[in-house]
Short mmCIF file of C-alpha atoms in Angstrom, two decimals:
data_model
loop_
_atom_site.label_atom_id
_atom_site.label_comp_id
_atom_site.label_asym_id
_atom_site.label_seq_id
_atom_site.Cartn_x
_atom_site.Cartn_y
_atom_site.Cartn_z
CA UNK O 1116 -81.36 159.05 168.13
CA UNK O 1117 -84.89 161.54 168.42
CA UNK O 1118 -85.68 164.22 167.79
CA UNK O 1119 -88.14 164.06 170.63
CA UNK O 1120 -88.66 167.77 172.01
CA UNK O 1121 -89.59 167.29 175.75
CA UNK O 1122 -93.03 168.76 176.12
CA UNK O 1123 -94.54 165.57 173.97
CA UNK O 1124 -94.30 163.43 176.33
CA UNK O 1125 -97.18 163.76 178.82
CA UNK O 1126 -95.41 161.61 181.70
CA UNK O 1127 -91.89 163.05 181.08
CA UNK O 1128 -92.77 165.30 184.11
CA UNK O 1129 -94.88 164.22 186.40
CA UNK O 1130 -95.01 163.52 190.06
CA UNK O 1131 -93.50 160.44 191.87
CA UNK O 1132 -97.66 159.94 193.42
CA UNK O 1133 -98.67 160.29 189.72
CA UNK O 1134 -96.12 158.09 188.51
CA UNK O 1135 -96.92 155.44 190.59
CA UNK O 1136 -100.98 155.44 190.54
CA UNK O 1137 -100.22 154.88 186.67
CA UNK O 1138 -97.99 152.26 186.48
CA UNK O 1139 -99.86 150.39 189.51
CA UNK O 1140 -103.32 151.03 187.30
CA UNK O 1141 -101.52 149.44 184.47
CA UNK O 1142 -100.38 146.60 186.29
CA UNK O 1143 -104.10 146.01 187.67
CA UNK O 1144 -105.63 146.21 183.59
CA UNK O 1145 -102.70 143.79 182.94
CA UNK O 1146 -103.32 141.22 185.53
CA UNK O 1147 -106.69 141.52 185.06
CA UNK O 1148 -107.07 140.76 181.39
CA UNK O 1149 -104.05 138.02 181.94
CA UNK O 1150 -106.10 136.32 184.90
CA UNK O 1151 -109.28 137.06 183.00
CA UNK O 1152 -108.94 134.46 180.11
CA UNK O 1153 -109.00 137.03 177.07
CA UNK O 1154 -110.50 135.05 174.08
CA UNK O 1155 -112.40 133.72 171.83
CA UNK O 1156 -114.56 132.37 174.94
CA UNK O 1157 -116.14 135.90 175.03
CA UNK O 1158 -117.41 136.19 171.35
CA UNK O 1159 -119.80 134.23 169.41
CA UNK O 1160 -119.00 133.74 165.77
CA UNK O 1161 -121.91 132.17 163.40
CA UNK O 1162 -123.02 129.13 164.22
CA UNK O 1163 -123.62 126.35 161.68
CA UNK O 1164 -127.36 126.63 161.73
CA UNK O 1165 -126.92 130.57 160.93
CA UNK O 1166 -127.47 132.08 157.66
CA UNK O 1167 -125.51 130.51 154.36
CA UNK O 1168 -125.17 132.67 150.92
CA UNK O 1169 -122.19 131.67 148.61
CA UNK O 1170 -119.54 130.63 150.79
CA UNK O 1171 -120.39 133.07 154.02
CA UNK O 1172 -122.38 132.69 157.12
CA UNK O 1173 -124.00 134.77 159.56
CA UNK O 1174 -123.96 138.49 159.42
CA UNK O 1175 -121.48 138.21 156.58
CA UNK O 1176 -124.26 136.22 154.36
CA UNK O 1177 -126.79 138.43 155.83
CA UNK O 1178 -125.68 141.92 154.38
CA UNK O 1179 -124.19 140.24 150.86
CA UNK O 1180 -127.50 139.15 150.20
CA UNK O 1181 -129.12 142.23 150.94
CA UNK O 1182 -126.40 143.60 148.56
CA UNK O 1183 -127.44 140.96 145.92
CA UNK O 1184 -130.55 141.90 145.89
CA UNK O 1185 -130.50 145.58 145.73
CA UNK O 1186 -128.30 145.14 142.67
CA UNK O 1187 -130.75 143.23 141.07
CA UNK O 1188 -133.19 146.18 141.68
CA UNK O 1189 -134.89 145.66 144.60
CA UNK O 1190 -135.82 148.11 146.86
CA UNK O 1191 -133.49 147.70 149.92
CA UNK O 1192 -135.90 147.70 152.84
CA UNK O 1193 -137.71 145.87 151.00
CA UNK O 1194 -134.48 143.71 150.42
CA UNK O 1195 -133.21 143.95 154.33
CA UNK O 1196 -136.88 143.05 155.59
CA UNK O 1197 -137.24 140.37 153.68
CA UNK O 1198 -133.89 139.00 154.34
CA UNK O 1199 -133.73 139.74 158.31
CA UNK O 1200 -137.03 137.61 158.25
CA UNK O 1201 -135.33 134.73 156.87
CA UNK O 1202 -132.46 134.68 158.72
CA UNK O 1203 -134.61 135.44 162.18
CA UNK O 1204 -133.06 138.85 162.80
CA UNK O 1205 -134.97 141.48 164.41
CA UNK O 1206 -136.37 144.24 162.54
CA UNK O 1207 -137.07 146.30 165.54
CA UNK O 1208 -136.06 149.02 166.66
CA UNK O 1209 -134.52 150.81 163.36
CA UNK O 1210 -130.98 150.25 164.87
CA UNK O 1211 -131.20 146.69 163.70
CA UNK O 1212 -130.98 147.15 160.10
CA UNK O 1213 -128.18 148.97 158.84
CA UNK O 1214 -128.18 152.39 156.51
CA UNK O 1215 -128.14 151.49 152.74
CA UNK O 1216 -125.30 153.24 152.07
CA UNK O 1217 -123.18 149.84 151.83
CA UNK O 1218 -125.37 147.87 150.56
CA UNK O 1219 -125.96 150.63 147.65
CA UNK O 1220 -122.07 151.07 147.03
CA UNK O 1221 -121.42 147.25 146.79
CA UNK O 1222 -124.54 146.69 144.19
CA UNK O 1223 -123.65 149.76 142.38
CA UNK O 1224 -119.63 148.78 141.91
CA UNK O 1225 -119.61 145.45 142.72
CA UNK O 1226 -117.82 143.12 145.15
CA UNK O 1227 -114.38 143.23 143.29
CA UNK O 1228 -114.20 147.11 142.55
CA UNK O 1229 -115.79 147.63 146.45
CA UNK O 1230 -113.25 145.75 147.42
CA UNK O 1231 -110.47 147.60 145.41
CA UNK O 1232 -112.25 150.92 146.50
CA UNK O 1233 -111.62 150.32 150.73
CA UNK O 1234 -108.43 148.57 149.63
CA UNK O 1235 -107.27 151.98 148.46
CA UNK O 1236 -108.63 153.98 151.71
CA UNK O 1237 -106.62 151.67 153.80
CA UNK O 1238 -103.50 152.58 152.07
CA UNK O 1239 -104.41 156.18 152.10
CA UNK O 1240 -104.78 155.44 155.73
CA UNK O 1241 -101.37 153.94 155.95
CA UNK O 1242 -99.74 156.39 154.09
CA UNK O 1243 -101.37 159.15 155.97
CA UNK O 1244 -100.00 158.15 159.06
CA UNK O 1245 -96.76 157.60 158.22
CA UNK O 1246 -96.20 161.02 156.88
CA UNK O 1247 -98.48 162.31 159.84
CA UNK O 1248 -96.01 160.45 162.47
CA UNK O 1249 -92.84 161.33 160.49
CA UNK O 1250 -93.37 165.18 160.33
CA UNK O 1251 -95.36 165.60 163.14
CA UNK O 1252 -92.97 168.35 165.36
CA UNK O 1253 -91.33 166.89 168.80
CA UNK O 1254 -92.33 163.25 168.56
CA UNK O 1255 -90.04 160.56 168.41
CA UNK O 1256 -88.19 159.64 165.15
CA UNK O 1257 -89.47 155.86 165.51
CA UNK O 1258 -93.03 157.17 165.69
CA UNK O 1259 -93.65 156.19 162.20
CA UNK O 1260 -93.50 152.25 163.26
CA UNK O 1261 -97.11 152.94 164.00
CA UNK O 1262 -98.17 153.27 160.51
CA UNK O 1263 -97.07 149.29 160.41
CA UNK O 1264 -99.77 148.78 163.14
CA UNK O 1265 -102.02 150.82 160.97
CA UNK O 1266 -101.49 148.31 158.35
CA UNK O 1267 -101.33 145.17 160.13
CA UNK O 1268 -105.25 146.06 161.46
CA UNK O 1269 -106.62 146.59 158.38
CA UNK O 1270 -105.84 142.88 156.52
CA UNK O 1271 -109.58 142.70 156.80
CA UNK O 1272 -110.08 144.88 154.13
CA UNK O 1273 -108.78 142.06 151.85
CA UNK O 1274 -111.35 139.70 152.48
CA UNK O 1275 -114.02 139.27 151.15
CA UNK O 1276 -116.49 138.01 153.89
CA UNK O 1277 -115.63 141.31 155.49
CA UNK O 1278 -116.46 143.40 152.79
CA UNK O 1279 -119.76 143.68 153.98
CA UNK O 1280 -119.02 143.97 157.80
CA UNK O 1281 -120.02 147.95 157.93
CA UNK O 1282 -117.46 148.56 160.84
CA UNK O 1283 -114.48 147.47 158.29
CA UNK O 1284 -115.25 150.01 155.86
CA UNK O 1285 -116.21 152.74 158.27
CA UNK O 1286 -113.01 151.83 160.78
CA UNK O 1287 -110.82 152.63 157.79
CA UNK O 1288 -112.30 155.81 156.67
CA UNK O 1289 -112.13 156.78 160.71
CA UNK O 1290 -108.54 155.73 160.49
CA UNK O 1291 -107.64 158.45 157.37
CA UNK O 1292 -110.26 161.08 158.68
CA UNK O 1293 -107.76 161.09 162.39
CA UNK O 1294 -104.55 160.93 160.31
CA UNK O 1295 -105.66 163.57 157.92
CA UNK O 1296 -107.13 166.07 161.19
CA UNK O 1297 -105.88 169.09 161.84
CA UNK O 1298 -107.60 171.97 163.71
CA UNK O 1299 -106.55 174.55 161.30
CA UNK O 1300 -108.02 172.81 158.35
CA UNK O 1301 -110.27 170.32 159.36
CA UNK O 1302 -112.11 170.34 156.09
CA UNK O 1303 -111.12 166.96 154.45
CA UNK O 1304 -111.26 164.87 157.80
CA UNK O 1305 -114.85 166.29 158.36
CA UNK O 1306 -116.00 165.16 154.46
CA UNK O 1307 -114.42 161.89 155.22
CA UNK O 1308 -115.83 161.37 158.99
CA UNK O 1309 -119.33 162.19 157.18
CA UNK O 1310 -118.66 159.28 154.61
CA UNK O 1311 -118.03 157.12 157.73
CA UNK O 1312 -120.94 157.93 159.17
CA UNK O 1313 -123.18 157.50 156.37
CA UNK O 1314 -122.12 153.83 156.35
CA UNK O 1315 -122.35 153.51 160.22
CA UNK O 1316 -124.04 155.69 162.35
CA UNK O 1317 -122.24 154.68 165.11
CA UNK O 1318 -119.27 157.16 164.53
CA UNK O 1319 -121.61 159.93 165.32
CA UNK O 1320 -119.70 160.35 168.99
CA UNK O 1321 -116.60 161.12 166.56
CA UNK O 1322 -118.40 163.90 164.51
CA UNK O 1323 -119.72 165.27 168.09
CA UNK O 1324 -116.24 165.18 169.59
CA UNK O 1325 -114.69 167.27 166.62
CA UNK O 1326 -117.66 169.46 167.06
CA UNK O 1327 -116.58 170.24 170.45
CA UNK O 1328 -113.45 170.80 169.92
CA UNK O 1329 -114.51 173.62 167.31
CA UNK O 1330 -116.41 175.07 169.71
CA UNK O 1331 -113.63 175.39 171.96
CA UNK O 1332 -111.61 176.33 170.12
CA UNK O 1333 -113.95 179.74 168.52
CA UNK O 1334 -113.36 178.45 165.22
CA UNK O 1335 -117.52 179.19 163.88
CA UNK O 1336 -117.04 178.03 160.25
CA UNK O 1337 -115.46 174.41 161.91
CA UNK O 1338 -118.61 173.99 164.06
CA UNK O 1339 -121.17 175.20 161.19
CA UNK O 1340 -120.03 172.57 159.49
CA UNK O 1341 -119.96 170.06 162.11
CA UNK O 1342 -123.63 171.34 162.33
CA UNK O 1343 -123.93 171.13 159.10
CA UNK O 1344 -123.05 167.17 159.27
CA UNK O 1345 -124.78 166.47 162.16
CA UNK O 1346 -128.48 168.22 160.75
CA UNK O 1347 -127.94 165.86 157.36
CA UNK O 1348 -127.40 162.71 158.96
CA UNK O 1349 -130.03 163.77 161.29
CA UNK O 1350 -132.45 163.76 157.96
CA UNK O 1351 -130.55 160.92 156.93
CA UNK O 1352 -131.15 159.27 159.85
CA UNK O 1353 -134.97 160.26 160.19
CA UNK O 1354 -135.82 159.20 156.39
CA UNK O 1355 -133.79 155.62 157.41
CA UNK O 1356 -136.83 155.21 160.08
CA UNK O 1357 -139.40 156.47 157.79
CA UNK O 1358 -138.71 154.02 155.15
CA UNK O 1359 -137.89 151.15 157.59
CA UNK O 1360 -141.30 151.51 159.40
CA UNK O 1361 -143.32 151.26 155.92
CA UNK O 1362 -142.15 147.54 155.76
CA UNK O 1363 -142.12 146.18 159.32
CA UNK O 1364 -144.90 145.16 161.38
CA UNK O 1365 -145.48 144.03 164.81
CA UNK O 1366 -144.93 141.02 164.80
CA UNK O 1367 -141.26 141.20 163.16
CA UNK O 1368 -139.12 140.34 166.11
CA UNK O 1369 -137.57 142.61 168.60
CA UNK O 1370 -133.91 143.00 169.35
CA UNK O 1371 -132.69 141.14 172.95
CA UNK O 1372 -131.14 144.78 173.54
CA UNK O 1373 -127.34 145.62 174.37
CA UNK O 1374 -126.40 144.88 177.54
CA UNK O 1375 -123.53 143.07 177.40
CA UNK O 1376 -122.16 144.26 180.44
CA UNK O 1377 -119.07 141.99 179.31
CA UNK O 1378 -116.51 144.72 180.67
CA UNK O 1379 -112.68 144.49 180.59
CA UNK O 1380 -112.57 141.16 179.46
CA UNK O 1381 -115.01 141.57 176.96
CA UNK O 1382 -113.20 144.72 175.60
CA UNK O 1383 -110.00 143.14 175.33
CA UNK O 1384 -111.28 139.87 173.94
CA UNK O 1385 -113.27 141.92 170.83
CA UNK O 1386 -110.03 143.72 170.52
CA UNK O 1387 -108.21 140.71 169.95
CA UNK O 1388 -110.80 139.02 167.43
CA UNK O 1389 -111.15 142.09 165.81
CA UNK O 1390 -107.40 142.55 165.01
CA UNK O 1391 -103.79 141.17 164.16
CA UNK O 1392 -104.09 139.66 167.43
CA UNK O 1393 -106.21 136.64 166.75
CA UNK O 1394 -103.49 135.05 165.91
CA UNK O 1395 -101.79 135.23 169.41
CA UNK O 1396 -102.93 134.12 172.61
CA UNK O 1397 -104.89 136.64 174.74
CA UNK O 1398 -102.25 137.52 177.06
CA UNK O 1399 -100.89 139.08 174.58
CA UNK O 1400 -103.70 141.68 174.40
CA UNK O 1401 -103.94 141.94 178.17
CA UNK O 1402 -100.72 143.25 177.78
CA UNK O 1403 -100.34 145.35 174.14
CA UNK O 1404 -103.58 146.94 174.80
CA UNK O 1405 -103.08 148.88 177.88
CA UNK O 1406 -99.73 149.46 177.09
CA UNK O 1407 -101.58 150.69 173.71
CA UNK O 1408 -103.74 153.27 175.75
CA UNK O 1409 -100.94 154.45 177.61
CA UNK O 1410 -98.72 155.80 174.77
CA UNK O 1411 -102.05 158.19 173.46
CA UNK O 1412 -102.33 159.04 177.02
CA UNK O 1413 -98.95 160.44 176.59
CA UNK O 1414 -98.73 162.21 173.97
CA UNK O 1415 -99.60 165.54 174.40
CA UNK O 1416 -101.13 167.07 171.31
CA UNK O 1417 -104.75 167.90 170.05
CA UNK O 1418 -104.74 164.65 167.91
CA UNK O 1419 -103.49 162.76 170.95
CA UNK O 1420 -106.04 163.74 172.95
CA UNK O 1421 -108.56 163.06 170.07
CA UNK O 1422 -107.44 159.55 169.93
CA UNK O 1423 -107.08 158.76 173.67
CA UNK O 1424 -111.06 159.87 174.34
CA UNK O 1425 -112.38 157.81 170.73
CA UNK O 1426 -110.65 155.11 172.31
CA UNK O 1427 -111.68 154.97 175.54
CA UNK O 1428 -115.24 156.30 174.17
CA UNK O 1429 -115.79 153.31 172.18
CA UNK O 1430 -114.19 150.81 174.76
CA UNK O 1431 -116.64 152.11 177.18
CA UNK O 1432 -119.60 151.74 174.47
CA UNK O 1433 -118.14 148.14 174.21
CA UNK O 1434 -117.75 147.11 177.89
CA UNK O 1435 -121.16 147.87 178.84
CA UNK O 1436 -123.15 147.54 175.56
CA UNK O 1437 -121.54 145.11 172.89
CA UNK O 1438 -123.03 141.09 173.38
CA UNK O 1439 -120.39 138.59 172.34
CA UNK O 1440 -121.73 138.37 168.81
CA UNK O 1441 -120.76 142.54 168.29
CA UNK O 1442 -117.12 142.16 168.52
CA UNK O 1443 -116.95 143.06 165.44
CA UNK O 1444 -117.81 146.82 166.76
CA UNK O 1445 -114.14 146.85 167.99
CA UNK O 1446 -113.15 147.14 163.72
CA UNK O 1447 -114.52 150.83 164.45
CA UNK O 1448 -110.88 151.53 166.70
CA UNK O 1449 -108.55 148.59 166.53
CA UNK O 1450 -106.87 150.70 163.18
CA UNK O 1451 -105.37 153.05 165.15
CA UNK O 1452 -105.33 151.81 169.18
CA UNK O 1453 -102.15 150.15 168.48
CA UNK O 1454 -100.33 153.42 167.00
CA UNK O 1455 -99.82 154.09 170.92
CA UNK O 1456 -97.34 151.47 171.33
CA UNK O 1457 -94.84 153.62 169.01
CA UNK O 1458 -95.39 156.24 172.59
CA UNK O 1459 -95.42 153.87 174.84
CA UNK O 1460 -91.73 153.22 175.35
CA UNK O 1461 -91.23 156.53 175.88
CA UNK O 1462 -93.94 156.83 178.41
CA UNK O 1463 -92.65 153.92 180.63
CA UNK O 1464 -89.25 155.61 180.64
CA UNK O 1465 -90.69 158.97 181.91
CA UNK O 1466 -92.52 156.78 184.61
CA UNK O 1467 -89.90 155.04 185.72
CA UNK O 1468 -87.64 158.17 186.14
CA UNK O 1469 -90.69 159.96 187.92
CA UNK O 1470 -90.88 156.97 189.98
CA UNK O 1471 -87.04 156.86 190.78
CA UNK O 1472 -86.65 160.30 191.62
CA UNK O 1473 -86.06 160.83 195.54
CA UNK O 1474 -89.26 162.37 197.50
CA UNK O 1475 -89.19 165.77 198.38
CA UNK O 1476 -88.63 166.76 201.46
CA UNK O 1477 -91.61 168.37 203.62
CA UNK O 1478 -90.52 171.79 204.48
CA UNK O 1479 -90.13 172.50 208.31
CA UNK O 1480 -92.89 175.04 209.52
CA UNK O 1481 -91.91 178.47 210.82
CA UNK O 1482 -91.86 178.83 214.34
CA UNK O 1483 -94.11 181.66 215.24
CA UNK O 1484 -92.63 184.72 216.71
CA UNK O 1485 -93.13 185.32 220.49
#
């Protein structure tokens, strides 16, 4: 009922040792997040006494005011400093306030056509990887099940407090840029990946890792564009600080830092938040997610391999890094992590066969002649 070809599958073929260090490590992530208590326990939300603006709190009222004001005219630092005062959020250093790019598209277009506008992308998004998934050589023919995981991690984009959540909008552009990727033409996912960035800078290790992969692979025009990307949001970047620094002064408040430090737990508890799971109890992620990992560990392809290290990348960034009130960071990956559990089945199977096989015999040595 596939039309699997063999060579897909990354653990069709491996060794009985191999087989077994993998399914033991999975059994350890398991237990762990099951024993850990996954959940809401490891995330602050907004707390009654945080920011208020028209029906949303915290970070959510934060940013749509910002947006308010900028479509009223105001200058946006001037906007975001004056705002992050009032709500007591630091202004220091420049990694506290967020690009404009956001805040400009929502004042410019409005709530209703923003909305309609990343409403759109995700359904590019879904679309994109269903046709990726269904014509994608050698893969299963149930692969394209993951574009319904696609879409059931993207309902944020329907509401509206999360309209101005930056990692929404930039996790769905990520989401089409990977489904749209190919090394051959690589054109349109790098024009979208730069439209993610602009919104959050944070995908930078995404542009970098495509970058690399130009570079390894000798194609010069891919990696002069990469470059090219990298230099303007560089600029970008620079003229953010610039500007920033013109309406701060010392005695704005300073960011605690990130050093969360929250590790598995954490990970798997921002995951759940941050996705269809919140409605299920964290078990359930200790389980889906490394099961998750484990099907884009197996499948054996550039855009595989692209997938596996973004989402270990950014589950590292949020194991060490991310406090309890950045779950929201995990919007960045949680579109497409669960596009692994269409491989995973398969993966398991070639496991388990690995780890029935019989051992192979150790060769006698060859007595030495006299």
């Amino acid at each position: 009922m596939t039309r699997a070809a063999p060579g897909w599958n990354r653990f069709a073929r491996v060794s009985r040792p191999v087989a077994a260090a993998v399914l033991s490590l999975m059994a350890l992530l398991m237990a762990w997040g099951a024993a850990g208590g996954v959940g809401r326990n490891h995330v602050a939300v907004a707390s009654p006494s945080a920011a208020h603006f028209d029906g949303l709190v915290g970070d959510h009222a934060l940013y749509a005011r910002i947006a308010q004001r900028v479509a009223a005219g105001e200058s946006y630092y001037t906007a975001a400093a004056a705002e992050h005062r009032s709500g007591h959020y630091p202004l220091r250093p420049f990694v506290t306030v967020r690009l404009p790019t956001l805040a400009h598209i929502v004042a410019a277009l409005g709530e209703q056509k923003t909305m309609f506008l990343f409403l759109l992308v995700g359904g590019a998004a879904i679309v994109a990887w269903y046709r990726r998934l269904r014509t994608e050589a050698g893969i299963p023919r149930y692969a394209p099940i993951g574009a319904l995981f696609v879409a059931a991690n993207l309902t944020q984009l329907a509401a509206r407090e999360w309209l101005f959540i930056h990692e929404v909008a930039a996790g769905a552009l990520l989401a089409l840029a990977l489904a749209l990727y190919r090394p051959a033409r690589p054109w349109l996912a790098m024009v979208i990946i730069a439209a993610a960035l602009a919104i959050r800078e944070t995908i930078v290790p995404v542009a970098m890792l495509f970058g690399l992969f130009a570079l390894i692979d000798r194609d010069w025009r891919a990696a002069a564009g990469w470059l090219a990307i990298g230099l303007c949001f560089a600029g970008g970047l620079a003229a953010h600080v610039t500007t920033l620094s013109a309406v701060i002064t010392p005695a704005d408040p300073a960011s605690q830092g990130w050093h969360g430090q929250g590790g598995w737990i954490a990970y798997l508890s921002f995951v759940q938040t941050s996705s269809l799971l919140r409605f299920f109890e964290g078990w359930v992620a200790a389980l889906l997610v490394p099961l998750a990992l484990l099907g884009w560990a197996a499948w054996r392809s550039r855009l595989g391999l692209a997938v596996l290290l973004i989402q270990l990348g950014y589950a590292a960034l949020l194991m060490l890094f991310a406090r309890p009130a950045n779950f929201y960071w995990a919007m960045l990956v949680t579109p497409t992590l669960f596009i692994g559990l269409a491989f995973a089945p398969a993966a398991l199977a070639g496991l388990a066969r690995a780890l029935r096989q019989p051992a192979q015999p150790v060769a006698a040595p060859i007595p030495a002649s006299p």
